[in-house]
Coordinates of N, CA and C in Angstrom, one line a residue:
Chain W
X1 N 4.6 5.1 -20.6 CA 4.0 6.1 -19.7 C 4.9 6.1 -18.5
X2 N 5.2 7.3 -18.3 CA 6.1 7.4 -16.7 C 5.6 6.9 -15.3
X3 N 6.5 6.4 -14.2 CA 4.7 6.1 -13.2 C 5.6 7.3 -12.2
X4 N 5.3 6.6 -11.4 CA 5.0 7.6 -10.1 C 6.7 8.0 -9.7
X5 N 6.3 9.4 -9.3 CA 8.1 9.7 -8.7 C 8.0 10.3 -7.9
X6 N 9.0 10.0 -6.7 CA 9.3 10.6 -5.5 C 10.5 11.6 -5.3
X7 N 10.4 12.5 -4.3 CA 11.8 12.8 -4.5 C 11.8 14.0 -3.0
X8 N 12.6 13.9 -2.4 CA 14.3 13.4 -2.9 C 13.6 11.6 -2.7
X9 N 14.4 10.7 -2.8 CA 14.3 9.2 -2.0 C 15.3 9.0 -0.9
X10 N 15.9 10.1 -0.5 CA 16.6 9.5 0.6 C 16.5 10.8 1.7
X11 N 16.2 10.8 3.0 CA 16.4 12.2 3.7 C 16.9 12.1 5.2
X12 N 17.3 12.6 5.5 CA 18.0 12.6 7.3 C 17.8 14.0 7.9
X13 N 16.8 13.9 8.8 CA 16.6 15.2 9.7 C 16.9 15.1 11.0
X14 N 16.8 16.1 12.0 CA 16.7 15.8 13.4 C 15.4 16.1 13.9
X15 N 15.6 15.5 15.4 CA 14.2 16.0 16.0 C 13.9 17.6 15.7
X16 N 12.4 17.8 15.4 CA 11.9 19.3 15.5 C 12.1 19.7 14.3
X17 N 12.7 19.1 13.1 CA 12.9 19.8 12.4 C 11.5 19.6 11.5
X18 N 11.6 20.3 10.1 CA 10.4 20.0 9.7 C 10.7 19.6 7.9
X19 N 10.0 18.9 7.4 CA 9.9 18.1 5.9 C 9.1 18.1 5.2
X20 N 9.6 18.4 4.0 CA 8.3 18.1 2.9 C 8.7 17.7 1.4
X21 N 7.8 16.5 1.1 CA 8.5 15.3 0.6 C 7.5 15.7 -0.9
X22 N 7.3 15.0 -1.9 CA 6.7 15.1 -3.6 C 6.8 14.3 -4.3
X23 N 5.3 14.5 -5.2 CA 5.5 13.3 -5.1 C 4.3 13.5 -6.5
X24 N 4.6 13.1 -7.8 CA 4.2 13.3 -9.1 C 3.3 11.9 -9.5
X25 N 2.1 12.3 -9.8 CA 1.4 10.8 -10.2 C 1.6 10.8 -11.6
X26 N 1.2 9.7 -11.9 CA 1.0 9.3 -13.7 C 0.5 9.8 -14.2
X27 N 0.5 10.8 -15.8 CA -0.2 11.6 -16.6 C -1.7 11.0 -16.4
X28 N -2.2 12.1 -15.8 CA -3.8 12.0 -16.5 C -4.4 11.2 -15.1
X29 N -3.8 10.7 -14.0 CA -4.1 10.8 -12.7 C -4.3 12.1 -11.9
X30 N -5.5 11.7 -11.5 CA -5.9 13.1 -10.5 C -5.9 12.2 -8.8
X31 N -5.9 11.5 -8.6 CA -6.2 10.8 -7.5 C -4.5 10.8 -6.7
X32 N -4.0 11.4 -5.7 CA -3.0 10.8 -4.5 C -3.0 10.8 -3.7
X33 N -2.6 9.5 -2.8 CA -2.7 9.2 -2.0 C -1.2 9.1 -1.1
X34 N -1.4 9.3 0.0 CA 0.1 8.9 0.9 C -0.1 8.3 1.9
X35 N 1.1 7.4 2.0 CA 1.2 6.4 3.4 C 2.2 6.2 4.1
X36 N 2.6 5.6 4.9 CA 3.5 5.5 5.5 C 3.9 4.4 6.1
X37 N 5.1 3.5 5.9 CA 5.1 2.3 6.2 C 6.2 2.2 7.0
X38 N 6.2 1.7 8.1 CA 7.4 1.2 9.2 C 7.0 -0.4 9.6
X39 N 8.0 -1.0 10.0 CA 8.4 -2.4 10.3 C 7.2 -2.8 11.5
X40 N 6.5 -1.7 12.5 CA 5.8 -1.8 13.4 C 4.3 -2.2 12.8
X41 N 4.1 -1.0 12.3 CA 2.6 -0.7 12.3 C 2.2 -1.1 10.2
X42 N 2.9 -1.4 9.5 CA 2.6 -1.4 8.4 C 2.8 -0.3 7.3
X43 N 1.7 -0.5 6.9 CA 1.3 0.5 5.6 C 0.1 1.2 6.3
X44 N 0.0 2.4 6.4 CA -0.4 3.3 7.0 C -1.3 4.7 6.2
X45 N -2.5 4.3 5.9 CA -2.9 5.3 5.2 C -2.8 7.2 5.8
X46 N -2.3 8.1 5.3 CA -2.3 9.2 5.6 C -3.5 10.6 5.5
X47 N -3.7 10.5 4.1 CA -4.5 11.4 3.4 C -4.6 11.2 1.8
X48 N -5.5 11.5 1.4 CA -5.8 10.9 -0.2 C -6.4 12.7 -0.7
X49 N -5.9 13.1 -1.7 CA -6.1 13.9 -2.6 C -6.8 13.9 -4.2
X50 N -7.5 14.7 -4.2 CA -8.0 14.1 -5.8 C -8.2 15.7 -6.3
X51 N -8.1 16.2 -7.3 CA -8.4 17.5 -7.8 C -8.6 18.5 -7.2
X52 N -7.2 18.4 -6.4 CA -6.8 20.0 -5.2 C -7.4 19.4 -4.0
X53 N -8.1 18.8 -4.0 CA -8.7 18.9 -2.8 C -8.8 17.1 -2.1
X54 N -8.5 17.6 -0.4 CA -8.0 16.9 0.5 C -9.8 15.6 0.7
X55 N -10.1 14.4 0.3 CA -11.2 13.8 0.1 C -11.1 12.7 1.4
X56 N -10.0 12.5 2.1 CA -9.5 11.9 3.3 C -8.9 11.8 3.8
X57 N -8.7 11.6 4.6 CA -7.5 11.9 5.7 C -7.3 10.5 7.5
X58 N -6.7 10.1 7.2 CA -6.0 9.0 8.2 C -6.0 9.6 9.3
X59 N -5.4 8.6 10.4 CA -5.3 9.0 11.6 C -4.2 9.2 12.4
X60 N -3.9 10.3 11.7 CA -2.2 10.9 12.0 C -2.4 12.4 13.1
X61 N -1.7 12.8 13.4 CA -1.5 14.1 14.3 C -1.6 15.3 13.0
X62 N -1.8 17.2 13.2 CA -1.7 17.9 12.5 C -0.4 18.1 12.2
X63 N 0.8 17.1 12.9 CA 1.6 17.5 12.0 C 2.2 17.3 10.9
X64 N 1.1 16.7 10.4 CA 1.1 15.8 9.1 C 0.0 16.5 7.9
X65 N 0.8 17.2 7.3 CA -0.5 17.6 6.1 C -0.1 17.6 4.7
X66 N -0.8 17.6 3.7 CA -0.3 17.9 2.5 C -1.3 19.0 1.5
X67 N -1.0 18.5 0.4 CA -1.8 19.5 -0.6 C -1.0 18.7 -2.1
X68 N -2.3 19.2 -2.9 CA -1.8 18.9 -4.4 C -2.5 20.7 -4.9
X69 N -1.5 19.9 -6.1 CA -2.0 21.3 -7.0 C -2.4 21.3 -8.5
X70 N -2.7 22.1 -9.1 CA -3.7 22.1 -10.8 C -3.1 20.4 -11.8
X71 N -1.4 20.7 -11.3 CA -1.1 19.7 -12.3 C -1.2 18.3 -11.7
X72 N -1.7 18.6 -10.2 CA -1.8 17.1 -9.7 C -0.5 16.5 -9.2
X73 N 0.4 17.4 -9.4 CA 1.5 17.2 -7.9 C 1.1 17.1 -6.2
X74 N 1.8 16.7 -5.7 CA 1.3 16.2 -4.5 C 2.7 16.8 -3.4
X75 N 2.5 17.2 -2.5 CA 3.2 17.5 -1.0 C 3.1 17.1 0.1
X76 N 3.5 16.6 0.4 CA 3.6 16.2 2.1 C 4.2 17.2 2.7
X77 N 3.7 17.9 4.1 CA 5.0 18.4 5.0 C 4.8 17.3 5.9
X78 N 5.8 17.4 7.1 CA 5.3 17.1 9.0 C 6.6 18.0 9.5
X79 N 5.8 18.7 10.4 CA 6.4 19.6 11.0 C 6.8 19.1 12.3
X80 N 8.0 19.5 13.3 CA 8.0 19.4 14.1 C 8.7 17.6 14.2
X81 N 9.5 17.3 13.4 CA 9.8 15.9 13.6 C 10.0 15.1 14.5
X82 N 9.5 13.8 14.6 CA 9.6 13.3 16.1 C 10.5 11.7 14.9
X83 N 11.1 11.4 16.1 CA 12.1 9.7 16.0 C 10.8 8.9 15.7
X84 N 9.7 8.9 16.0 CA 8.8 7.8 15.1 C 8.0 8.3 14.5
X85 N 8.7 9.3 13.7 CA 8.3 9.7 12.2 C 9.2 9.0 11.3
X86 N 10.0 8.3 11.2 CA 11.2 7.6 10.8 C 10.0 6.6 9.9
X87 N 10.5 6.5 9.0 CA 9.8 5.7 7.7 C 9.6 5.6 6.3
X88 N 9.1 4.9 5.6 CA 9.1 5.2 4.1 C 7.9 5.8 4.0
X89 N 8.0 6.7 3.4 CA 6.6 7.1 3.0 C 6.3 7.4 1.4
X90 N 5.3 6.7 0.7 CA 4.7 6.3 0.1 C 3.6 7.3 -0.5
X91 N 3.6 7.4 -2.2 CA 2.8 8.0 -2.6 C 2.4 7.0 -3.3
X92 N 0.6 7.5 -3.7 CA 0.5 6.2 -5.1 C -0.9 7.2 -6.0
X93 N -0.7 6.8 -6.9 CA -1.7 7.8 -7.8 C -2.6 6.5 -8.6
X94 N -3.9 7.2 -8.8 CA -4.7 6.5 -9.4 C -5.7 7.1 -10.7
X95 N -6.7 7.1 -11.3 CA -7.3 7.8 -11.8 C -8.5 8.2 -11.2
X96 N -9.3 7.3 -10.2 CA -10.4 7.9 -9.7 C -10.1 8.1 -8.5
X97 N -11.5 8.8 -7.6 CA -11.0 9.0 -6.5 C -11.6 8.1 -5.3
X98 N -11.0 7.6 -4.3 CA -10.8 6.8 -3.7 C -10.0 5.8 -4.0
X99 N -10.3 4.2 -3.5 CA -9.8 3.2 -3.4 C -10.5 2.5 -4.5
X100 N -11.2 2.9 -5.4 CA -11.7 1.9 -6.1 C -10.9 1.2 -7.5
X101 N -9.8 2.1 -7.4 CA -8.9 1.6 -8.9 C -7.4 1.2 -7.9
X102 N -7.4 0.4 -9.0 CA -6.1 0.2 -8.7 C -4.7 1.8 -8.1
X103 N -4.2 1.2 -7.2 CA -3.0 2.0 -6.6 C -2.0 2.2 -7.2
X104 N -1.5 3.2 -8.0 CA 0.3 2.9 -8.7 C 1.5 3.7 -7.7
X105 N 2.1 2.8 -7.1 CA 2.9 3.5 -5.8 C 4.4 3.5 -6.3
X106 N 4.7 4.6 -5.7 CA 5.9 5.3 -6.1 C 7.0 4.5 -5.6
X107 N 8.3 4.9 -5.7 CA 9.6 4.4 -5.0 C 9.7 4.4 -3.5
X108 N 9.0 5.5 -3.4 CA 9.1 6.2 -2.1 C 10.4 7.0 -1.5
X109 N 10.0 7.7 -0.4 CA 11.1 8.6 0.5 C 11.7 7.9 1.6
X110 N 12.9 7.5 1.8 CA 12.9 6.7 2.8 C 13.3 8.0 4.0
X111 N 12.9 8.6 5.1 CA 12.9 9.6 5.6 C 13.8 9.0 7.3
X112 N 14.6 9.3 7.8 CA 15.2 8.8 8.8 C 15.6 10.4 9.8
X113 N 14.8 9.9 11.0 CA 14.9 11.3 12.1 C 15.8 11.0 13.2
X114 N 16.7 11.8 13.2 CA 18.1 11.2 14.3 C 17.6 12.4 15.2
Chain U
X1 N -13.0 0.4 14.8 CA -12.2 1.0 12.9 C -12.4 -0.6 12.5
X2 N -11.9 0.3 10.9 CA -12.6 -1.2 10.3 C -10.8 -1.2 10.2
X3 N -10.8 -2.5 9.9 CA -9.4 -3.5 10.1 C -9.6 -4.3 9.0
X4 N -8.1 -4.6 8.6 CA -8.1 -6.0 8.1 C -6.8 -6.9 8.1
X5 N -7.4 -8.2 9.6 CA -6.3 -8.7 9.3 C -5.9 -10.2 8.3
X6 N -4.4 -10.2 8.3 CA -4.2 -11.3 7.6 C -2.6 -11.7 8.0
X7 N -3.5 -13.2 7.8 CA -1.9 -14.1 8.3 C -1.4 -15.5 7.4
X8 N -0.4 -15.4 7.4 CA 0.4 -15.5 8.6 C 1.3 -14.9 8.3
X9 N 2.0 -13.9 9.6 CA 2.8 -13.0 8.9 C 4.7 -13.1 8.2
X10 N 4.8 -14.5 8.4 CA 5.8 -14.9 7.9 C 5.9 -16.3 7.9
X11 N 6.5 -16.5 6.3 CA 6.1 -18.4 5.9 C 7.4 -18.6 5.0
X12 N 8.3 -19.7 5.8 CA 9.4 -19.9 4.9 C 8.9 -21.5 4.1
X13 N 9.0 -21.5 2.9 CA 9.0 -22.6 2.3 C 10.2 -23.1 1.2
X14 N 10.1 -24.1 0.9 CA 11.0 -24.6 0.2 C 11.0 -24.6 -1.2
X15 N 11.7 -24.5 -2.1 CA 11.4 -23.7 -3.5 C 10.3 -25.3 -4.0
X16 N 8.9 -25.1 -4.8 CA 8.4 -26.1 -5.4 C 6.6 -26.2 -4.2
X17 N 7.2 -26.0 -3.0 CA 6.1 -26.3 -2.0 C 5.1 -24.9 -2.3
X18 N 3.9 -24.9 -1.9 CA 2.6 -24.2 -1.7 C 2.4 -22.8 -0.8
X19 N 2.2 -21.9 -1.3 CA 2.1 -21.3 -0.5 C 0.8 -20.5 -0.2
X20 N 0.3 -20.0 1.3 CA -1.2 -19.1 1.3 C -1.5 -18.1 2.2
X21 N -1.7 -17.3 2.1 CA -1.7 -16.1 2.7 C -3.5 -15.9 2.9
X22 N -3.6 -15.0 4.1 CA -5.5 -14.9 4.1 C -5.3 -14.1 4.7
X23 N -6.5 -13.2 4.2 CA -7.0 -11.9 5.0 C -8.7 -11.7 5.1
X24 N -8.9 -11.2 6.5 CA -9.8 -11.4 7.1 C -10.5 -9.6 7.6
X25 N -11.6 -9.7 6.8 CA -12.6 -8.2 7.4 C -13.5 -8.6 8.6
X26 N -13.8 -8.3 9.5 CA -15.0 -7.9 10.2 C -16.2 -7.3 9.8
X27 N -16.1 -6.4 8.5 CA -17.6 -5.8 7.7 C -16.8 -6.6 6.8
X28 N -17.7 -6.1 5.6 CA -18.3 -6.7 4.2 C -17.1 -5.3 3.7
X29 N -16.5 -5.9 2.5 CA -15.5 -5.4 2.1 C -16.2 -4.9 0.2
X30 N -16.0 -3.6 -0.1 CA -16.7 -3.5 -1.4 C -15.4 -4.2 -2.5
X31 N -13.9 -4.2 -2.4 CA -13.2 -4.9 -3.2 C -12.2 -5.6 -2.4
X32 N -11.7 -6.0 -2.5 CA -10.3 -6.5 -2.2 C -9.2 -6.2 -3.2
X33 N -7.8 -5.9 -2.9 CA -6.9 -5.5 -4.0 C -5.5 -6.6 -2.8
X34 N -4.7 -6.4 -3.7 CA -3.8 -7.5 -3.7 C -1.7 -6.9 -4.2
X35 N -1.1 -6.5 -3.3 CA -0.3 -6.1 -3.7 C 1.6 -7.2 -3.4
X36 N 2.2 -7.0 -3.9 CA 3.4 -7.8 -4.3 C 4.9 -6.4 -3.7
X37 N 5.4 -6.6 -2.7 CA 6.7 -5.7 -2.0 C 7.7 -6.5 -2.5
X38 N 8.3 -6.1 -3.2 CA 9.7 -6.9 -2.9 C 11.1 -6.3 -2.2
X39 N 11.4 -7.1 -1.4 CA 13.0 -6.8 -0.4 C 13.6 -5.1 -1.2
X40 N 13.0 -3.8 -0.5 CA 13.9 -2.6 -0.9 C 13.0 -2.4 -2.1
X41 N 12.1 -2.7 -2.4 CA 11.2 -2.0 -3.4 C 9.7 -1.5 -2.4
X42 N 8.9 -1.2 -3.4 CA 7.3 -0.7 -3.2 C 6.8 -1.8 -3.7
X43 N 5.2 -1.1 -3.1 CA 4.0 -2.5 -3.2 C 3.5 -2.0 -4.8
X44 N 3.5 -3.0 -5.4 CA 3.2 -3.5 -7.1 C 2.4 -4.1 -6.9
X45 N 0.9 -3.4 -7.7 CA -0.7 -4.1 -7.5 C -0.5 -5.8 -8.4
X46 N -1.3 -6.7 -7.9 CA -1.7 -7.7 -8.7 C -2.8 -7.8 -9.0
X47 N -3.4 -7.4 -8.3 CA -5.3 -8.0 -9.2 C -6.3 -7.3 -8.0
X48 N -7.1 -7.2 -8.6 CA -8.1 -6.7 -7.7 C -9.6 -7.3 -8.4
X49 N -9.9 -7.8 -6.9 CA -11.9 -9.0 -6.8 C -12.6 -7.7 -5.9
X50 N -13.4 -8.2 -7.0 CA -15.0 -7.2 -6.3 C -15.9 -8.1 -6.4
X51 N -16.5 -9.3 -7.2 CA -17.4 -10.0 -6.9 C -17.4 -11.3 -5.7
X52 N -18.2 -11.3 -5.1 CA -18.2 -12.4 -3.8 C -18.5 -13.3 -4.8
X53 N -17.6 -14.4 -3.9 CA -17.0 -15.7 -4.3 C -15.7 -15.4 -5.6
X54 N -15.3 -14.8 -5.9 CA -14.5 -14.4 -7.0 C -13.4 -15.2 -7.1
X55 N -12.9 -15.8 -8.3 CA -11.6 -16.5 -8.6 C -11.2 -16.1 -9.5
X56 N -9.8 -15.7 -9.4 CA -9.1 -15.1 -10.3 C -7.7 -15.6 -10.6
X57 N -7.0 -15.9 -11.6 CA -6.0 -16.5 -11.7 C -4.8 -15.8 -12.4
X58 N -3.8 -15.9 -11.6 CA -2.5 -15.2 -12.6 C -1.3 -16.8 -12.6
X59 N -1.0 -16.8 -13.7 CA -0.3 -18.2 -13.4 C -0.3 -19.4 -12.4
X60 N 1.2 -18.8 -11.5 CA 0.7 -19.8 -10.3 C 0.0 -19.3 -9.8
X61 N -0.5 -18.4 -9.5 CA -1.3 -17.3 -8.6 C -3.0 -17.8 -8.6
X62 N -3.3 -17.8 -7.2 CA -5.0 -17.9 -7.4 C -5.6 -17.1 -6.3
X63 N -6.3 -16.2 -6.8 CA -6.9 -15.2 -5.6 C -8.5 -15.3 -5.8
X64 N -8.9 -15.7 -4.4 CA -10.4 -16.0 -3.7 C -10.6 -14.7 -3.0
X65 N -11.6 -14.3 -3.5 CA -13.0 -13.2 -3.1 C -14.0 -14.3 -2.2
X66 N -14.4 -14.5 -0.4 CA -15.5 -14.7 0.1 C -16.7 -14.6 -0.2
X67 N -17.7 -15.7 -0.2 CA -18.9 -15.2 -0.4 C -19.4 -13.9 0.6
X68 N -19.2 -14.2 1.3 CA -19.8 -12.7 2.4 C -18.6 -11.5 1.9
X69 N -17.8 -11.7 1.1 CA -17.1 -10.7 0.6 C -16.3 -10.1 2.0
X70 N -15.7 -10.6 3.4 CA -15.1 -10.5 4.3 C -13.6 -10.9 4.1
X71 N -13.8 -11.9 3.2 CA -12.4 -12.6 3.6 C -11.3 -13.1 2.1
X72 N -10.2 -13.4 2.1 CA -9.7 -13.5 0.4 C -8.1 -14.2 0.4
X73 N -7.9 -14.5 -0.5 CA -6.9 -15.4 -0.1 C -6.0 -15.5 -1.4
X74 N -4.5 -15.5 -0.7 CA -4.0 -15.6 -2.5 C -3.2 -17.1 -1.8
X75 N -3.2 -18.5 -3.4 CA -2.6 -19.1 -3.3 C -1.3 -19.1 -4.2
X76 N -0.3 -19.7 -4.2 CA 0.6 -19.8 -4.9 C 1.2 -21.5 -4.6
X77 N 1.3 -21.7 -6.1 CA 1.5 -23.2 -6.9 C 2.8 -23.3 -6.9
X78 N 3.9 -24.2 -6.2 CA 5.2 -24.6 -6.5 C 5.8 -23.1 -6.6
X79 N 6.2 -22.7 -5.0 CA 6.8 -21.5 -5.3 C 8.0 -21.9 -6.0
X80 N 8.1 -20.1 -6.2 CA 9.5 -19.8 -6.7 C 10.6 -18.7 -6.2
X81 N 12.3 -19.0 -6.1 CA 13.0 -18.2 -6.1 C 12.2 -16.6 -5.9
X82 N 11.9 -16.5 -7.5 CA 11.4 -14.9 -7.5 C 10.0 -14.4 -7.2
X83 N 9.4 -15.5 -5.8 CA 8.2 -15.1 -5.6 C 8.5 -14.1 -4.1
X84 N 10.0 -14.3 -3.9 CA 10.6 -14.1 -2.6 C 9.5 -12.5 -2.2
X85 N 9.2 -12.1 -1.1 CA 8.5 -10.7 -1.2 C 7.8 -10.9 0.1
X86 N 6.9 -9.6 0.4 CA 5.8 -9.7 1.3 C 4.6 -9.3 0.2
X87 N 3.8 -10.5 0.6 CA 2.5 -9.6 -0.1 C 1.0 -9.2 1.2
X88 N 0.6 -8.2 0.3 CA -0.4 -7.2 1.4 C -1.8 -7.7 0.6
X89 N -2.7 -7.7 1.1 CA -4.0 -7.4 1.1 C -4.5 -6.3 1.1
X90 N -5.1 -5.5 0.8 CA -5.8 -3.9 0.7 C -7.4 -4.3 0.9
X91 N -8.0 -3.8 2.0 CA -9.8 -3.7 1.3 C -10.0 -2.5 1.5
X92 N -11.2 -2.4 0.8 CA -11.9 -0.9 0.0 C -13.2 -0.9 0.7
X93 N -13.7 -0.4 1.4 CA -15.0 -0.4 1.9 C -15.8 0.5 1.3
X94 N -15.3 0.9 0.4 CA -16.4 1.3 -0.5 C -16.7 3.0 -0.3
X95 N -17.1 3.7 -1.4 CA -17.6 5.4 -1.3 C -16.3 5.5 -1.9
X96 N -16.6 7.3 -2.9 CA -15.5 7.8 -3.1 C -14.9 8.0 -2.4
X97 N -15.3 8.6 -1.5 CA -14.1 9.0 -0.6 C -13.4 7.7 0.3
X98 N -13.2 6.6 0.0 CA -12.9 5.7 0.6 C -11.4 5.6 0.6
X99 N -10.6 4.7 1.5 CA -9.3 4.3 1.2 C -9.0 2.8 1.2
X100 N -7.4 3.0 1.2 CA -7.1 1.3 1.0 C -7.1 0.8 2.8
X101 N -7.3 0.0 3.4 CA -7.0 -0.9 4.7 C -6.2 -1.6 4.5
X102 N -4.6 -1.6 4.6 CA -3.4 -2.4 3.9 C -3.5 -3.4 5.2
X103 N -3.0 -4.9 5.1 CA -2.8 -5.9 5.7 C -2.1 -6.3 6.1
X104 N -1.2 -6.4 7.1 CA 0.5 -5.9 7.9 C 1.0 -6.8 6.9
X105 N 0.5 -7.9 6.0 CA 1.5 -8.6 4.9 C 1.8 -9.7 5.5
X106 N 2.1 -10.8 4.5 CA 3.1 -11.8 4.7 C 3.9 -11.8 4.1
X107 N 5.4 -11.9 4.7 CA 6.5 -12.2 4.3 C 7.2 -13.5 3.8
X108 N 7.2 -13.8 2.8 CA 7.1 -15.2 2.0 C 9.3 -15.2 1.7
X109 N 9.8 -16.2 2.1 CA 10.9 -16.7 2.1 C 10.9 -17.8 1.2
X110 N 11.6 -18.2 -0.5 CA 12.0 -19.5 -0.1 C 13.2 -19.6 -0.7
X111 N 13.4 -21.2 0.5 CA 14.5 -21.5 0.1 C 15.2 -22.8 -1.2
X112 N 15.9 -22.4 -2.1 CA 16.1 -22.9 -2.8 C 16.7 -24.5 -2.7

């Protein structure tokens, strides 16, 4: 079974610019989740997705949104890039929705804002 | 906000010596999950306790669920070389719509 895939894995923007990262869960997962992990603050929950629709959401700014769709692909944008948006960020898919199953976390994007 | 912390966030030991990590809720936690980062990789689940008082065992590995279901703890038996990593704590507080509370991690060193 394939697991989780990110893509691109590597990205370099400048300030203001804007990004949007993807991020494919394991066949037959409907559940995704994204985080965001820097050396400061951790692992960082963002927003959790489960069959199209947005079930939570972290405590980030609106410049941070996503969306999934029918097949259970997953999107991140953040608009408007700021230098501590600089991070890996993290998708992970599950089968139910919430935290109650296990997490399967992707490679990740490592996203760097000059 | 609910939190959860855990410490200590960095423990060098010597390859063979003990190692323990602890994470600590302020509410009552409906699971605890348990994940394994290694140096330039992602977090890789190990086990996840939902019963208070819970012992669970992966080789060297022994992970404690609280009776008040607050608090949890992974030990590890005569590290090893390839135990090198940070490992996180997650709690679940429960409802679908819930998420994971990741645990800033400890970063486990050893040296050979």
């Amino acid at each position: 079974k394939a697991g989780v895939t990110q893509t691109p894995r590597y990205l370099i923007k400048t300030r203001g610019q804007q990004v949007t990262l993807s991020c494919s869960p394991i066949s037959g997962h409907r559940s995704v989740s994204w985080y965001q992990q820097t050396p400061g603050q951790g692992l960082q929950f963002l927003f959790e997705y489960f069959s199209e629709t947005q079930r939570n959401k972290g405590n980030f700014p609106g410049r941070f949104s996503g969306r999934q769709f029918s097949n259970s692909r997953s999107e991140m944008n953040v608009s408007t890039l700021e230098l501590g948006d600089s991070a890996l960020y993290l998708c992970a898919s599950n089968k139910l929705a919430g935290a109650a199953d296990t997490q399967y976390f992707g490679p990740g994007t490592r996203l760097t804002v000059l | 906000g609910q939190q959860v912390m855990q410490i200590p966030q960095y423990q060098h030991v010597q390859e063979g010596e003990d190692f323990t990590t602890y994470c600590n809720s302020s509410t009552t936690l409906s699971n605890i999950q348990w994940y394994k980062q290694r140096p330039g990789g992602h977090p890789v689940f190990l086990i996840q306790l939902v019963k208070s008082g819970e012992v669970k065992k992966q080789k060297r590995l022994t992970f404690q669920f609280g009776e008040a279901k607050k608090n949890s703890s992974l030990h590890i038996t005569a590290t090893q070389t390839t135990d090198v990593g940070t490992y996180f704590c997650a709690g679940n507080y429960g409802g679908s719509q819930g998420n994971l509370i990741f645990g800033k991690g400890t970063k486990l060193s050893v040296k050979p």
